[in-house]
Amino acid sequence: MRVRFAPSPTGHLHIGGARTALFNWLLARRHGGTYILRIEDTDQERSRREYEVEILRSLRWMGLDWDEGPEVGGSSGPYRQMERLDHYGPYIERLLAEGKAYRCTCSAERVEEGRQQLVAQGLKPMYDRRCRDLALGPDCGEHVVRLRAPLEGTTDFSDHVRGLVQTANAELDDLVIRRSSGLPVYNFVVVIDDIEMGVSLVVRGEDHVNNTPKQVLIYQALGAPVPEFAHAPLILGPDGSRLSKRHGATSVRSYEEDGYLAEALVNYLCRLGWSHGDQEVFSLGELVQAFALSGITKAGGRWDVDKLRWLNQTWMKRVDPADLAERARPFFVAAGAPPEALDERLVPAVLTVRERAWTLVELAAAGRFYFLPDEALAWDEAAVAKHLVPAAVPLLEGLLGVLEGVSDWSVEALEEAVKAWVEAEGHKLGKIAQPVRVSLTGQATGPGLFEMLAAIGRPTALRRIAAGRDRARG
Ligand code: GLU
């Protein structure tokens, strides 16, 4: 099995494209095939190298490595179409020599006139094939090359998602395959590349389904085997229309920046348009085991950000805490934490807040108080007024004394020492917890008391509780 993902570098990697990449990658990995990355950059107006770099970066972020393609090479390169221009000409010459293509000198106006005449006769607008049988030679002047498409019968392909797709040849134009500029057209180069790269299965978005009969005609004219096809349904917005920017973020990069884990996005994208019983949570490895073309649904999946958020939290709880902390680090910095403050306390701190965050942005917002300079804490004045009151002074004072005596700064040791003191003094833990929480965080809500004390570290805990006591004095 040889499959490919063929992005056009005209923008960031769109989540629809990312899903196509993922499906292809999964098939290659499941079946021991080869996954090729090809850059379709023939639209020179819109293609930019920065976008290519960005697309490669997003694919790697998702964990989708390629076996052949830019930066890794391979035996059927080059893998950028603009570097393959010399590959296409000989095929066009061959089709001309075999009479399967012809030169056409009709101007754009002339073609349009012909189309209008067909419309006037109640026929489908297409090229009226005036040059088809003129056998124009290379010296005919400015011309395009058109495919001599069959006039009768049907062009068929079988699609793993849509079944047999038949198109009446009477509906198909004599496709221009080479422009007057000498450049071959998109549908032609795709076919040549797929032939030369030995692609056996084309998996792509439904938006290409109308190109497929045109491409099949080119394979047939060249006498080349037609690959298998699978067209995955579009991703829809919550309102059922095609997902677009007005529904929110559509690039992989923006989800990365919004604090989604690659595992969650991959998991979510795969399940959108592919079903596998009731299972919702899949690692990439599990997807490799489970993925099959037969599970791709015909109907488009609707983008559901709440489900993505749920999966993201699920994955934040699944990944190794040290790994999660590393991925969260830049989000903490963006939330105002000085980079040098993000020391060995980062992992325990992250563990105390990940239950209450759905993205890394939210995780950092919930946990940044651990690392902010004391004077930068966000103070909830209502919480201060309620909890840092004179009555709390002896409690905070007493607690400070207890904490100063704790040398093993662990959750267990802290809990044991504080509970023993509370019992001995007849205090209520509930009365102490809030003044401490407000002292440490500036807020009335936060992680559990002992986890938080342990994670914030001894010096910061003692310093902030002392400052809270001073505030409580008024
Ligand atoms: N370059 C095309 C796109 O970005 C994909 C073409 C194909 O998969 O055949 O939509």
Tab-separated table of C-alpha atoms and ligand atoms in Angstrom:
chain	number	residue	atom	x	y	z
A	1	MET	CA	0.000	0.000	0.000
A	2	ARG	CA	1.314	3.412	-0.967
A	3	VAL	CA	-0.752	6.377	0.165
A	4	ARG	CA	-0.104	10.087	0.150
A	5	PHE	CA	-1.143	13.345	1.677
A	6	ALA	CA	-0.886	16.146	-0.845
A	7	PRO	CA	-1.394	19.555	0.760
A	8	SER	CA	-1.296	22.795	-1.171
A	9	PRO	CA	0.913	25.235	0.755
A	10	THR	CA	-1.554	28.092	0.507
A	11	GLY	CA	-2.307	28.415	4.222
A	12	HIS	CA	-1.951	26.750	7.591
A	13	LEU	CA	-2.807	23.072	7.905
A	14	HIS	CA	-6.597	23.053	8.070
A	15	ILE	CA	-8.222	20.527	10.369
A	16	GLY	CA	-9.934	18.917	7.364
A	17	GLY	CA	-6.536	18.427	5.734
A	18	ALA	CA	-5.134	17.193	9.032
A	19	ARG	CA	-7.807	14.525	9.177
A	20	THR	CA	-6.997	13.441	5.607
A	21	ALA	CA	-3.333	13.251	6.573
A	22	LEU	CA	-4.239	11.218	9.632
A	23	PHE	CA	-6.409	8.724	7.725
A	24	ASN	CA	-3.638	8.139	5.196
A	25	TRP	CA	-0.994	7.789	7.870
A	26	LEU	CA	-3.123	5.324	9.835
A	27	LEU	CA	-3.676	3.159	6.772
A	28	ALA	CA	0.008	3.103	5.948
A	29	ARG	CA	0.951	2.222	9.516
A	30	ARG	CA	-1.783	-0.386	9.864
A	31	HIS	CA	-0.932	-2.167	6.643
A	32	GLY	CA	2.824	-1.755	6.660
A	33	GLY	CA	2.527	0.616	3.716
A	34	THR	CA	4.347	3.770	2.734
A	35	TYR	CA	3.094	7.228	3.598
A	36	ILE	CA	4.166	9.907	1.144
A	37	LEU	CA	3.974	13.648	1.648
A	38	ARG	CA	3.716	15.658	-1.568
A	39	ILE	CA	3.582	19.416	-1.769
A	40	GLU	CA	1.180	20.676	-4.438
A	41	ASP	CA	2.608	24.114	-5.031
A	42	THR	CA	1.723	24.766	-8.649
A	43	ASP	CA	-0.582	27.631	-7.721
A	44	GLN	CA	2.294	30.074	-7.641
A	45	GLU	CA	0.172	33.053	-6.703
A	46	ARG	CA	-1.019	31.492	-3.456
A	47	SER	CA	1.712	28.999	-2.564
A	48	ARG	CA	4.301	30.093	-0.037
A	49	ARG	CA	7.271	28.264	1.430
A	50	GLU	CA	6.387	29.507	4.936
A	51	TYR	CA	3.100	27.658	4.694
A	52	GLU	CA	4.879	24.482	3.665
A	53	VAL	CA	7.155	24.784	6.697
A	54	GLU	CA	4.114	25.389	8.853
A	55	ILE	CA	2.240	22.368	7.444
A	56	LEU	CA	5.237	20.084	8.040
A	57	ARG	CA	5.513	21.428	11.568
A	58	SER	CA	1.833	20.753	12.306
A	59	LEU	CA	2.041	17.229	10.896
A	60	ARG	CA	5.037	16.469	13.104
A	61	TRP	CA	3.274	17.995	16.093
A	62	MET	CA	0.406	15.568	15.503
A	63	GLY	CA	2.879	12.693	15.379
A	64	LEU	CA	2.344	11.972	11.672
A	65	ASP	CA	5.790	11.264	10.263
A	66	TRP	CA	6.168	10.543	6.562
A	67	ASP	CA	8.254	7.893	4.854
A	68	GLU	CA	8.873	9.861	1.673
A	69	GLY	CA	8.600	13.557	1.081
A	70	PRO	CA	10.235	16.912	1.749
A	71	GLU	CA	13.085	16.827	4.262
A	72	VAL	CA	13.188	13.021	4.296
A	73	GLY	CA	13.601	12.264	0.579
A	74	GLY	CA	12.667	8.972	-1.034
A	75	SER	CA	12.995	7.071	-4.286
A	76	SER	CA	10.153	8.805	-6.140
A	77	GLY	CA	11.086	12.423	-5.476
A	78	PRO	CA	11.299	15.289	-5.780
A	79	TYR	CA	8.175	15.789	-3.688
A	80	ARG	CA	7.304	19.362	-4.602
A	81	GLN	CA	5.379	19.713	-7.843
A	82	MET	CA	7.276	22.833	-8.901
A	83	GLU	CA	10.437	20.709	-8.783
A	84	ARG	CA	8.783	18.073	-10.973
A	85	LEU	CA	7.786	20.224	-13.933
A	86	ASP	CA	10.070	18.306	-16.308
A	87	HIS	CA	8.239	15.093	-15.434
A	88	TYR	CA	4.925	16.110	-16.963
A	89	GLY	CA	5.798	17.138	-20.527
A	90	PRO	CA	6.729	13.678	-21.877
A	91	TYR	CA	3.321	12.274	-20.872
A	92	ILE	CA	1.554	15.064	-22.732
A	93	GLU	CA	3.719	14.493	-25.818
A	94	ARG	CA	2.900	10.813	-25.660
A	95	LEU	CA	-0.844	11.427	-25.493
A	96	LEU	CA	-0.536	13.808	-28.455
A	97	ALA	CA	1.468	11.273	-30.464
A	98	GLU	CA	-1.084	8.561	-29.719
A	99	GLY	CA	-3.985	10.806	-30.691
A	100	LYS	CA	-5.388	10.714	-27.163
A	101	ALA	CA	-4.920	14.423	-26.787
A	102	TYR	CA	-5.071	17.278	-29.266
A	103	ARG	CA	-3.961	20.851	-29.680
A	104	CYS	CA	-6.656	23.472	-29.511
A	105	THR	CA	-6.175	27.059	-30.698
A	106	CYS	CA	-9.586	28.334	-29.647
A	107	SER	CA	-9.314	31.580	-27.712
A	108	ALA	CA	-11.071	31.950	-24.377
A	109	GLU	CA	-13.749	34.060	-26.129
A	110	ARG	CA	-14.260	31.437	-28.811
A	111	VAL	CA	-14.607	28.700	-26.161
A	112	GLU	CA	-17.127	30.835	-24.310
A	113	GLU	CA	-19.135	31.454	-27.498
A	114	GLY	CA	-19.274	27.723	-28.131
A	115	ARG	CA	-20.452	27.130	-24.577
A	116	GLN	CA	-23.215	29.696	-24.964
A	117	GLN	CA	-24.393	28.053	-28.173
A	118	LEU	CA	-24.648	24.708	-26.404
A	119	VAL	CA	-26.604	26.354	-23.603
A	120	ALA	CA	-28.947	27.887	-26.193
A	121	GLN	CA	-29.610	24.362	-27.488
A	122	GLY	CA	-30.446	23.250	-23.957
A	123	LEU	CA	-27.173	21.325	-23.628
A	124	LYS	CA	-24.568	21.309	-20.889
A	125	PRO	CA	-22.060	24.155	-21.263
A	126	MET	CA	-18.697	22.754	-22.293
A	127	TYR	CA	-16.063	23.134	-24.958
A	128	ASP	CA	-17.699	22.446	-28.332
A	129	ARG	CA	-14.705	20.386	-29.455
A	130	ARG	CA	-14.095	22.437	-32.590
A	131	CYS	CA	-10.376	21.536	-32.718
A	132	ARG	CA	-10.831	17.892	-31.737
A	133	ASP	CA	-10.397	16.472	-35.199
A	134	LEU	CA	-8.217	19.138	-36.823
A	135	ALA	CA	-4.952	17.316	-36.000
A	136	LEU	CA	-3.199	20.609	-35.326
A	137	GLY	CA	0.595	20.308	-35.189
A	138	PRO	CA	3.088	21.967	-32.831
A	139	ASP	CA	3.313	24.981	-35.165
A	140	CYS	CA	-0.369	25.847	-34.898
A	141	GLY	CA	0.380	28.961	-32.855
A	142	GLU	CA	-0.777	29.692	-29.343
A	143	HIS	CA	-2.666	26.653	-28.132
A	144	VAL	CA	-3.691	24.493	-25.245
A	145	VAL	CA	-3.643	20.688	-25.191
A	146	ARG	CA	-6.917	18.925	-24.482
A	147	LEU	CA	-7.673	15.341	-23.603
A	148	ARG	CA	-9.768	13.556	-26.232
A	149	ALA	CA	-12.429	12.293	-23.836
A	150	PRO	CA	-14.779	9.496	-24.865
A	151	LEU	CA	-18.186	10.783	-26.002
A	152	GLU	CA	-20.263	7.797	-24.979
A	153	GLY	CA	-20.472	5.401	-22.086
A	154	THR	CA	-19.568	6.169	-18.497
A	155	THR	CA	-16.443	6.760	-16.481
A	156	ASP	CA	-16.624	4.765	-13.284
A	157	PHE	CA	-14.657	4.422	-10.156
A	158	SER	CA	-15.378	2.561	-7.012
A	159	ASP	CA	-14.992	4.520	-3.836
A	160	HIS	CA	-14.467	2.924	-0.439
A	161	VAL	CA	-16.861	5.402	1.126
A	162	ARG	CA	-19.357	6.164	-1.609
A	163	GLY	CA	-19.492	2.894	-3.523
A	164	LEU	CA	-19.616	2.890	-7.325
A	165	VAL	CA	-19.504	6.416	-8.733
A	166	GLN	CA	-20.544	6.649	-12.392
A	167	THR	CA	-20.360	9.698	-14.601
A	168	ALA	CA	-21.820	9.839	-18.102
A	169	ASN	CA	-19.006	10.717	-20.492
A	170	ALA	CA	-21.390	13.103	-22.237
A	171	GLU	CA	-21.077	15.202	-19.085
A	172	LEU	CA	-17.282	15.333	-19.226
A	173	ASP	CA	-15.435	18.038	-21.107
A	174	ASP	CA	-12.347	17.619	-23.263
A	175	LEU	CA	-10.213	18.681	-20.330
A	176	VAL	CA	-7.359	21.121	-20.918
A	177	ILE	CA	-4.256	19.282	-19.715
A	178	ARG	CA	-1.645	21.863	-20.780
A	179	ARG	CA	-2.239	25.585	-20.731
A	180	SER	CA	-0.998	27.896	-23.456
A	181	SER	CA	1.748	28.926	-21.016
A	182	GLY	CA	3.058	25.372	-21.298
A	183	LEU	CA	2.180	24.533	-17.701
A	184	PRO	CA	0.146	21.379	-17.131
A	185	VAL	CA	-3.083	21.699	-15.145
A	186	TYR	CA	-3.655	20.571	-11.605
A	187	ASN	CA	-5.711	17.442	-12.395
A	188	PHE	CA	-3.020	16.271	-14.784
A	189	VAL	CA	-0.048	16.688	-12.491
A	190	VAL	CA	-1.861	14.965	-9.635
A	191	VAL	CA	-2.357	11.905	-11.826
A	192	ILE	CA	1.230	11.855	-13.096
A	193	ASP	CA	2.576	12.224	-9.588
A	194	ASP	CA	0.311	9.484	-8.273
A	195	ILE	CA	1.448	7.208	-11.109
A	196	GLU	CA	5.146	7.964	-10.677
A	197	MET	CA	4.955	7.696	-6.906
A	198	GLY	CA	3.160	4.364	-7.216
A	199	VAL	CA	0.191	5.516	-5.156
A	200	SER	CA	-2.198	2.581	-4.800
A	201	LEU	CA	-4.926	4.219	-2.738
A	202	VAL	CA	-6.008	7.860	-2.805
A	203	VAL	CA	-7.703	9.023	0.387
A	204	ARG	CA	-8.782	12.648	0.295
A	205	GLY	CA	-11.638	14.999	1.067
A	206	GLU	CA	-15.024	14.842	-0.566
A	207	ASP	CA	-14.327	18.227	-2.203
A	208	HIS	CA	-12.192	16.317	-4.732
A	209	VAL	CA	-14.846	13.827	-5.757
A	210	ASN	CA	-15.728	15.823	-8.875
A	211	ASN	CA	-12.108	15.773	-9.983
A	212	THR	CA	-11.916	12.008	-9.844
A	213	PRO	CA	-13.683	11.102	-13.133
A	214	LYS	CA	-11.453	13.595	-14.950
A	215	GLN	CA	-8.422	12.007	-13.358
A	216	VAL	CA	-9.678	8.494	-14.174
A	217	LEU	CA	-9.893	9.504	-17.848
A	218	ILE	CA	-6.251	10.562	-17.710
A	219	TYR	CA	-5.172	7.245	-16.160
A	220	GLN	CA	-7.111	5.409	-18.850
A	221	ALA	CA	-5.635	7.490	-21.666
A	222	LEU	CA	-2.159	6.707	-20.321
A	223	GLY	CA	-2.993	3.018	-19.901
A	224	ALA	CA	-2.000	3.273	-16.249
A	225	PRO	CA	-3.689	1.311	-13.461
A	226	VAL	CA	-6.311	3.401	-11.669
A	227	PRO	CA	-5.722	3.558	-7.890
A	228	GLU	CA	-8.390	2.864	-5.322
A	229	PHE	CA	-10.215	5.890	-3.959
A	230	ALA	CA	-11.806	6.895	-0.681
A	231	HIS	CA	-13.352	10.333	-0.305
A	232	ALA	CA	-13.877	11.293	3.325
A	233	PRO	CA	-16.864	13.489	4.176
A	234	LEU	CA	-16.403	17.159	4.891
A	235	ILE	CA	-16.129	18.484	8.400
A	236	LEU	CA	-19.170	20.602	9.171
A	237	GLY	CA	-19.697	23.479	11.546
A	238	PRO	CA	-22.237	23.159	14.379
A	239	ASP	CA	-24.870	24.636	12.029
A	240	GLY	CA	-24.343	21.919	9.429
A	241	SER	CA	-22.597	24.090	6.832
A	242	ARG	CA	-19.022	23.434	5.783
A	243	LEU	CA	-16.663	24.281	8.648
A	244	SER	CA	-15.104	27.672	8.086
A	245	LYS	CA	-13.421	30.464	9.977
A	246	ARG	CA	-16.711	31.956	11.032
A	247	HIS	CA	-17.281	28.837	13.165
A	248	GLY	CA	-14.005	29.459	15.002
A	249	ALA	CA	-10.454	28.224	14.680
A	250	THR	CA	-9.836	25.947	11.703
A	251	SER	CA	-6.071	25.446	11.673
A	252	VAL	CA	-4.153	22.814	13.587
A	253	ARG	CA	-1.787	25.549	14.742
A	254	SER	CA	-4.540	27.527	16.406
A	255	TYR	CA	-5.641	24.489	18.415
A	256	GLU	CA	-2.048	23.941	19.468
A	257	GLU	CA	-1.857	27.581	20.547
A	258	ASP	CA	-5.166	27.325	22.381
A	259	GLY	CA	-3.663	24.597	24.531
A	260	TYR	CA	-4.967	21.381	23.036
A	261	LEU	CA	-2.789	18.292	23.200
A	262	ALA	CA	-1.925	16.629	19.916
A	263	GLU	CA	-3.277	13.354	21.310
A	264	ALA	CA	-6.679	14.929	21.891
A	265	LEU	CA	-6.879	16.650	18.523
A	266	VAL	CA	-5.828	13.482	16.698
A	267	ASN	CA	-8.317	11.423	18.709
A	268	TYR	CA	-11.085	13.913	18.021
A	269	LEU	CA	-10.331	14.343	14.311
A	270	CYS	CA	-10.264	10.631	13.707
A	271	ARG	CA	-13.592	10.038	15.388
A	272	LEU	CA	-15.124	12.812	13.328
A	273	GLY	CA	-16.078	10.920	10.195
A	274	TRP	CA	-15.044	7.465	11.340
A	275	SER	CA	-16.888	5.291	13.788
A	276	HIS	CA	-15.788	2.309	15.800
A	277	GLY	CA	-18.429	1.075	18.206
A	278	ASP	CA	-18.820	3.183	21.333
A	279	GLN	CA	-15.151	3.740	22.022
A	280	GLU	CA	-14.294	7.433	22.155
A	281	VAL	CA	-10.778	7.580	23.544
A	282	PHE	CA	-8.029	6.257	21.315
A	283	SER	CA	-4.297	6.718	21.364
A	284	LEU	CA	-2.532	6.936	18.032
A	285	GLY	CA	-1.347	3.357	18.585
A	286	GLU	CA	-4.893	2.178	19.259
A	287	LEU	CA	-6.092	3.999	16.156
A	288	VAL	CA	-3.484	2.183	14.089
A	289	GLN	CA	-4.919	-1.094	15.365
A	290	ALA	CA	-8.554	-0.128	14.874
A	291	PHE	CA	-8.673	2.084	11.814
A	292	ALA	CA	-10.319	0.770	8.658
A	293	LEU	CA	-11.684	2.486	5.582
A	294	SER	CA	-14.976	0.681	6.099
A	295	GLY	CA	-15.581	2.764	9.235
A	296	ILE	CA	-15.479	6.101	7.402
A	297	THR	CA	-18.962	7.563	7.505
A	298	LYS	CA	-20.752	9.003	4.492
A	299	ALA	CA	-22.245	11.922	6.365
A	300	GLY	CA	-20.025	14.767	7.471
A	301	GLY	CA	-19.229	15.068	11.155
A	302	ARG	CA	-20.168	18.247	12.994
A	303	TRP	CA	-17.456	20.091	14.863
A	304	ASP	CA	-18.204	19.909	18.575
A	305	VAL	CA	-15.772	21.914	20.636
A	306	ASP	CA	-17.193	20.618	23.915
A	307	LYS	CA	-16.341	17.087	22.936
A	308	LEU	CA	-12.857	18.174	21.923
A	309	ARG	CA	-12.459	19.887	25.305
A	310	TRP	CA	-13.613	16.742	27.078
A	311	LEU	CA	-11.109	14.643	25.140
A	312	ASN	CA	-8.413	17.179	25.884
A	313	GLN	CA	-9.014	16.925	29.612
A	314	THR	CA	-9.091	13.162	29.300
A	315	TRP	CA	-5.706	13.284	27.597
A	316	MET	CA	-4.278	15.784	30.067
A	317	LYS	CA	-5.030	13.170	32.716
A	318	ARG	CA	-3.617	10.331	30.626
A	319	VAL	CA	-0.256	11.659	29.550
A	320	ASP	CA	2.715	11.310	31.848
A	321	PRO	CA	2.691	14.202	34.376
A	322	ALA	CA	6.287	15.209	33.613
A	323	ASP	CA	5.449	15.328	29.909
A	324	LEU	CA	2.279	17.311	30.575
A	325	ALA	CA	4.260	19.778	32.684
A	326	GLU	CA	6.795	20.298	29.899
A	327	ARG	CA	4.045	20.945	27.396
A	328	ALA	CA	2.339	23.296	29.825
A	329	ARG	CA	5.550	25.251	30.530
A	330	PRO	CA	5.216	27.809	27.691
A	331	PHE	CA	1.589	28.371	28.671
A	332	PHE	CA	2.657	29.208	32.216
A	333	VAL	CA	5.180	31.679	30.851
A	334	ALA	CA	2.494	33.202	28.636
A	335	ALA	CA	0.300	33.482	31.749
A	336	GLY	CA	2.976	35.591	33.440
A	337	ALA	CA	5.061	33.056	35.350
A	338	PRO	CA	8.771	33.970	35.288
A	339	PRO	CA	10.528	31.105	33.432
A	340	GLU	CA	13.057	30.649	36.244
A	341	ALA	CA	10.223	30.140	38.746
A	342	LEU	CA	9.091	27.029	36.865
A	343	ASP	CA	11.351	24.698	38.822
A	344	GLU	CA	10.765	21.232	40.274
A	345	ARG	CA	7.447	22.459	41.614
A	346	LEU	CA	5.974	22.484	38.100
A	347	VAL	CA	4.980	18.799	37.979
A	348	PRO	CA	3.245	18.698	41.385
A	349	ALA	CA	1.619	22.067	40.658
A	350	VAL	CA	0.238	20.844	37.340
A	351	LEU	CA	-1.121	17.723	39.031
A	352	THR	CA	-3.166	19.842	41.452
A	353	VAL	CA	-4.967	21.781	38.719
A	354	ARG	CA	-5.376	19.454	35.755
A	355	GLU	CA	-8.748	18.162	36.988
A	356	ARG	CA	-10.136	21.653	36.732
A	357	ALA	CA	-8.773	22.659	33.339
A	358	TRP	CA	-9.774	21.628	29.846
A	359	THR	CA	-6.875	23.152	27.940
A	360	LEU	CA	-3.281	24.027	28.724
A	361	VAL	CA	-4.314	27.698	28.669
A	362	GLU	CA	-6.822	26.995	31.420
A	363	LEU	CA	-4.311	24.808	33.249
A	364	ALA	CA	-1.799	27.652	33.331
A	365	ALA	CA	-4.465	30.156	34.370
A	366	ALA	CA	-5.476	27.894	37.262
A	367	GLY	CA	-1.909	27.119	38.343
A	368	ARG	CA	0.010	30.298	37.675
A	369	PHE	CA	-0.434	31.529	41.259
A	370	TYR	CA	2.216	29.007	42.319
A	371	PHE	CA	4.889	30.793	40.325
A	372	LEU	CA	3.883	34.436	40.102
A	373	PRO	CA	5.894	36.897	42.184
A	374	ASP	CA	3.844	37.459	45.362
A	375	GLU	CA	3.059	41.050	44.396
A	376	ALA	CA	1.631	39.892	41.055
A	377	LEU	CA	-1.031	37.593	42.530
A	378	ALA	CA	-4.545	38.469	41.456
A	379	TRP	CA	-6.434	39.318	44.656
A	380	ASP	CA	-10.118	38.658	44.900
A	381	GLU	CA	-11.021	41.529	47.241
A	382	ALA	CA	-14.278	39.912	48.320
A	383	ALA	CA	-12.404	36.750	49.334
A	384	VAL	CA	-9.830	38.820	51.219
A	385	ALA	CA	-12.563	40.751	53.039
A	386	LYS	CA	-14.311	37.545	53.976
A	387	HIS	CA	-11.418	35.310	54.995
A	388	LEU	CA	-8.408	37.435	55.924
A	389	VAL	CA	-10.123	38.892	59.001
A	390	PRO	CA	-8.762	39.437	62.552
A	391	ALA	CA	-10.357	36.173	63.705
A	392	ALA	CA	-8.086	34.314	61.275
A	393	VAL	CA	-4.893	35.784	62.730
A	394	PRO	CA	-4.398	33.238	65.550
A	395	LEU	CA	-5.218	30.384	63.163
A	396	LEU	CA	-2.668	31.483	60.567
A	397	GLU	CA	-0.172	32.230	63.307
A	398	GLY	CA	-0.618	28.775	64.829
A	399	LEU	CA	-0.455	27.063	61.453
A	400	LEU	CA	2.755	28.883	60.630
A	401	GLY	CA	4.285	27.500	63.790
A	402	VAL	CA	3.244	23.986	62.824
A	403	LEU	CA	4.508	24.319	59.253
A	404	GLU	CA	7.834	25.709	60.375
A	405	GLY	CA	8.327	22.433	62.214
A	406	VAL	CA	7.593	20.247	59.165
A	407	SER	CA	10.792	19.189	57.465
A	408	ASP	CA	9.510	16.528	55.052
A	409	TRP	CA	7.459	18.831	52.819
A	410	SER	CA	5.165	16.149	51.396
A	411	VAL	CA	1.380	15.957	51.151
A	412	GLU	CA	1.285	13.131	53.702
A	413	ALA	CA	3.600	14.731	56.254
A	414	LEU	CA	1.847	18.105	55.943
A	415	GLU	CA	-1.550	16.525	56.362
A	416	GLU	CA	-0.440	14.540	59.401
A	417	ALA	CA	1.147	17.519	61.145
A	418	VAL	CA	-1.700	19.935	60.459
A	419	LYS	CA	-4.394	17.449	61.436
A	420	ALA	CA	-2.623	16.582	64.673
A	421	TRP	CA	-2.435	20.292	65.569
A	422	VAL	CA	-6.082	20.894	64.587
A	423	GLU	CA	-7.189	18.038	66.815
A	424	ALA	CA	-5.012	19.015	69.734
A	425	GLU	CA	-6.189	22.636	69.614
A	426	GLY	CA	-9.811	21.828	68.877
A	427	HIS	CA	-9.775	23.875	65.670
A	428	LYS	CA	-11.894	23.143	62.613
A	429	LEU	CA	-9.894	22.414	59.459
A	430	GLY	CA	-12.640	24.062	57.423
A	431	LYS	CA	-12.096	27.346	59.247
A	432	ILE	CA	-8.388	27.293	58.485
A	433	ALA	CA	-8.478	26.145	54.895
A	434	GLN	CA	-10.005	29.299	53.420
A	435	PRO	CA	-7.695	31.881	55.017
A	436	VAL	CA	-4.758	29.719	53.934
A	437	ARG	CA	-6.095	29.334	50.410
A	438	VAL	CA	-6.657	33.065	50.039
A	439	SER	CA	-3.164	33.743	51.418
A	440	LEU	CA	-1.545	31.362	48.940
A	441	THR	CA	-3.586	32.102	45.839
A	442	GLY	CA	-5.384	35.433	46.323
A	443	GLN	CA	-8.593	33.548	45.539
A	444	ALA	CA	-11.245	31.630	47.450
A	445	THR	CA	-11.088	28.638	45.139
A	446	GLY	CA	-8.151	26.453	44.351
A	447	PRO	CA	-6.681	22.997	44.745
A	448	GLY	CA	-6.951	20.861	47.877
A	449	LEU	CA	-5.140	22.342	50.885
A	450	PHE	CA	-2.386	19.787	51.427
A	451	GLU	CA	-1.661	19.173	47.747
A	452	MET	CA	-1.392	22.904	47.276
A	453	LEU	CA	0.865	23.418	50.300
A	454	ALA	CA	3.141	20.616	49.136
A	455	ALA	CA	3.298	21.840	45.550
A	456	ILE	CA	3.947	25.494	46.309
A	457	GLY	CA	7.062	24.594	48.291
A	458	ARG	CA	8.132	25.493	51.813
A	459	PRO	CA	9.549	29.007	51.349
A	460	THR	CA	6.636	30.335	49.314
A	461	ALA	CA	4.069	28.710	51.596
A	462	LEU	CA	5.591	30.187	54.756
A	463	ARG	CA	6.090	33.604	53.165
A	464	ARG	CA	2.576	33.901	51.779
A	465	ILE	CA	0.872	32.621	54.926
A	466	ALA	CA	2.833	35.153	56.971
A	467	ALA	CA	1.780	37.889	54.566
A	468	GLY	CA	-1.836	36.660	54.818
A	469	ARG	CA	-1.646	36.862	58.597
A	470	ASP	CA	-0.378	40.445	58.344
A	471	ARG	CA	-3.188	41.340	55.999
A	472	ALA	CA	-5.705	39.709	58.364
A	473	ARG	CA	-4.416	41.944	61.149
A	474	GLY	CA	-5.697	44.786	59.015
B	1	GLU	N1	-3.686	19.498	-3.096
B	1	GLU	C1	-5.028	19.112	-2.885
B	1	GLU	C2	-5.585	19.858	-1.706
B	1	GLU	O1	-4.833	20.420	-0.923
B	1	GLU	C3	-5.176	17.620	-2.634
B	1	GLU	C4	-5.206	16.852	-3.896
B	1	GLU	C5	-5.442	15.377	-3.753
B	1	GLU	O2	-5.448	14.874	-2.616
B	1	GLU	O3	-5.607	14.733	-4.767
B	1	GLU	O4	-6.775	19.930	-1.536
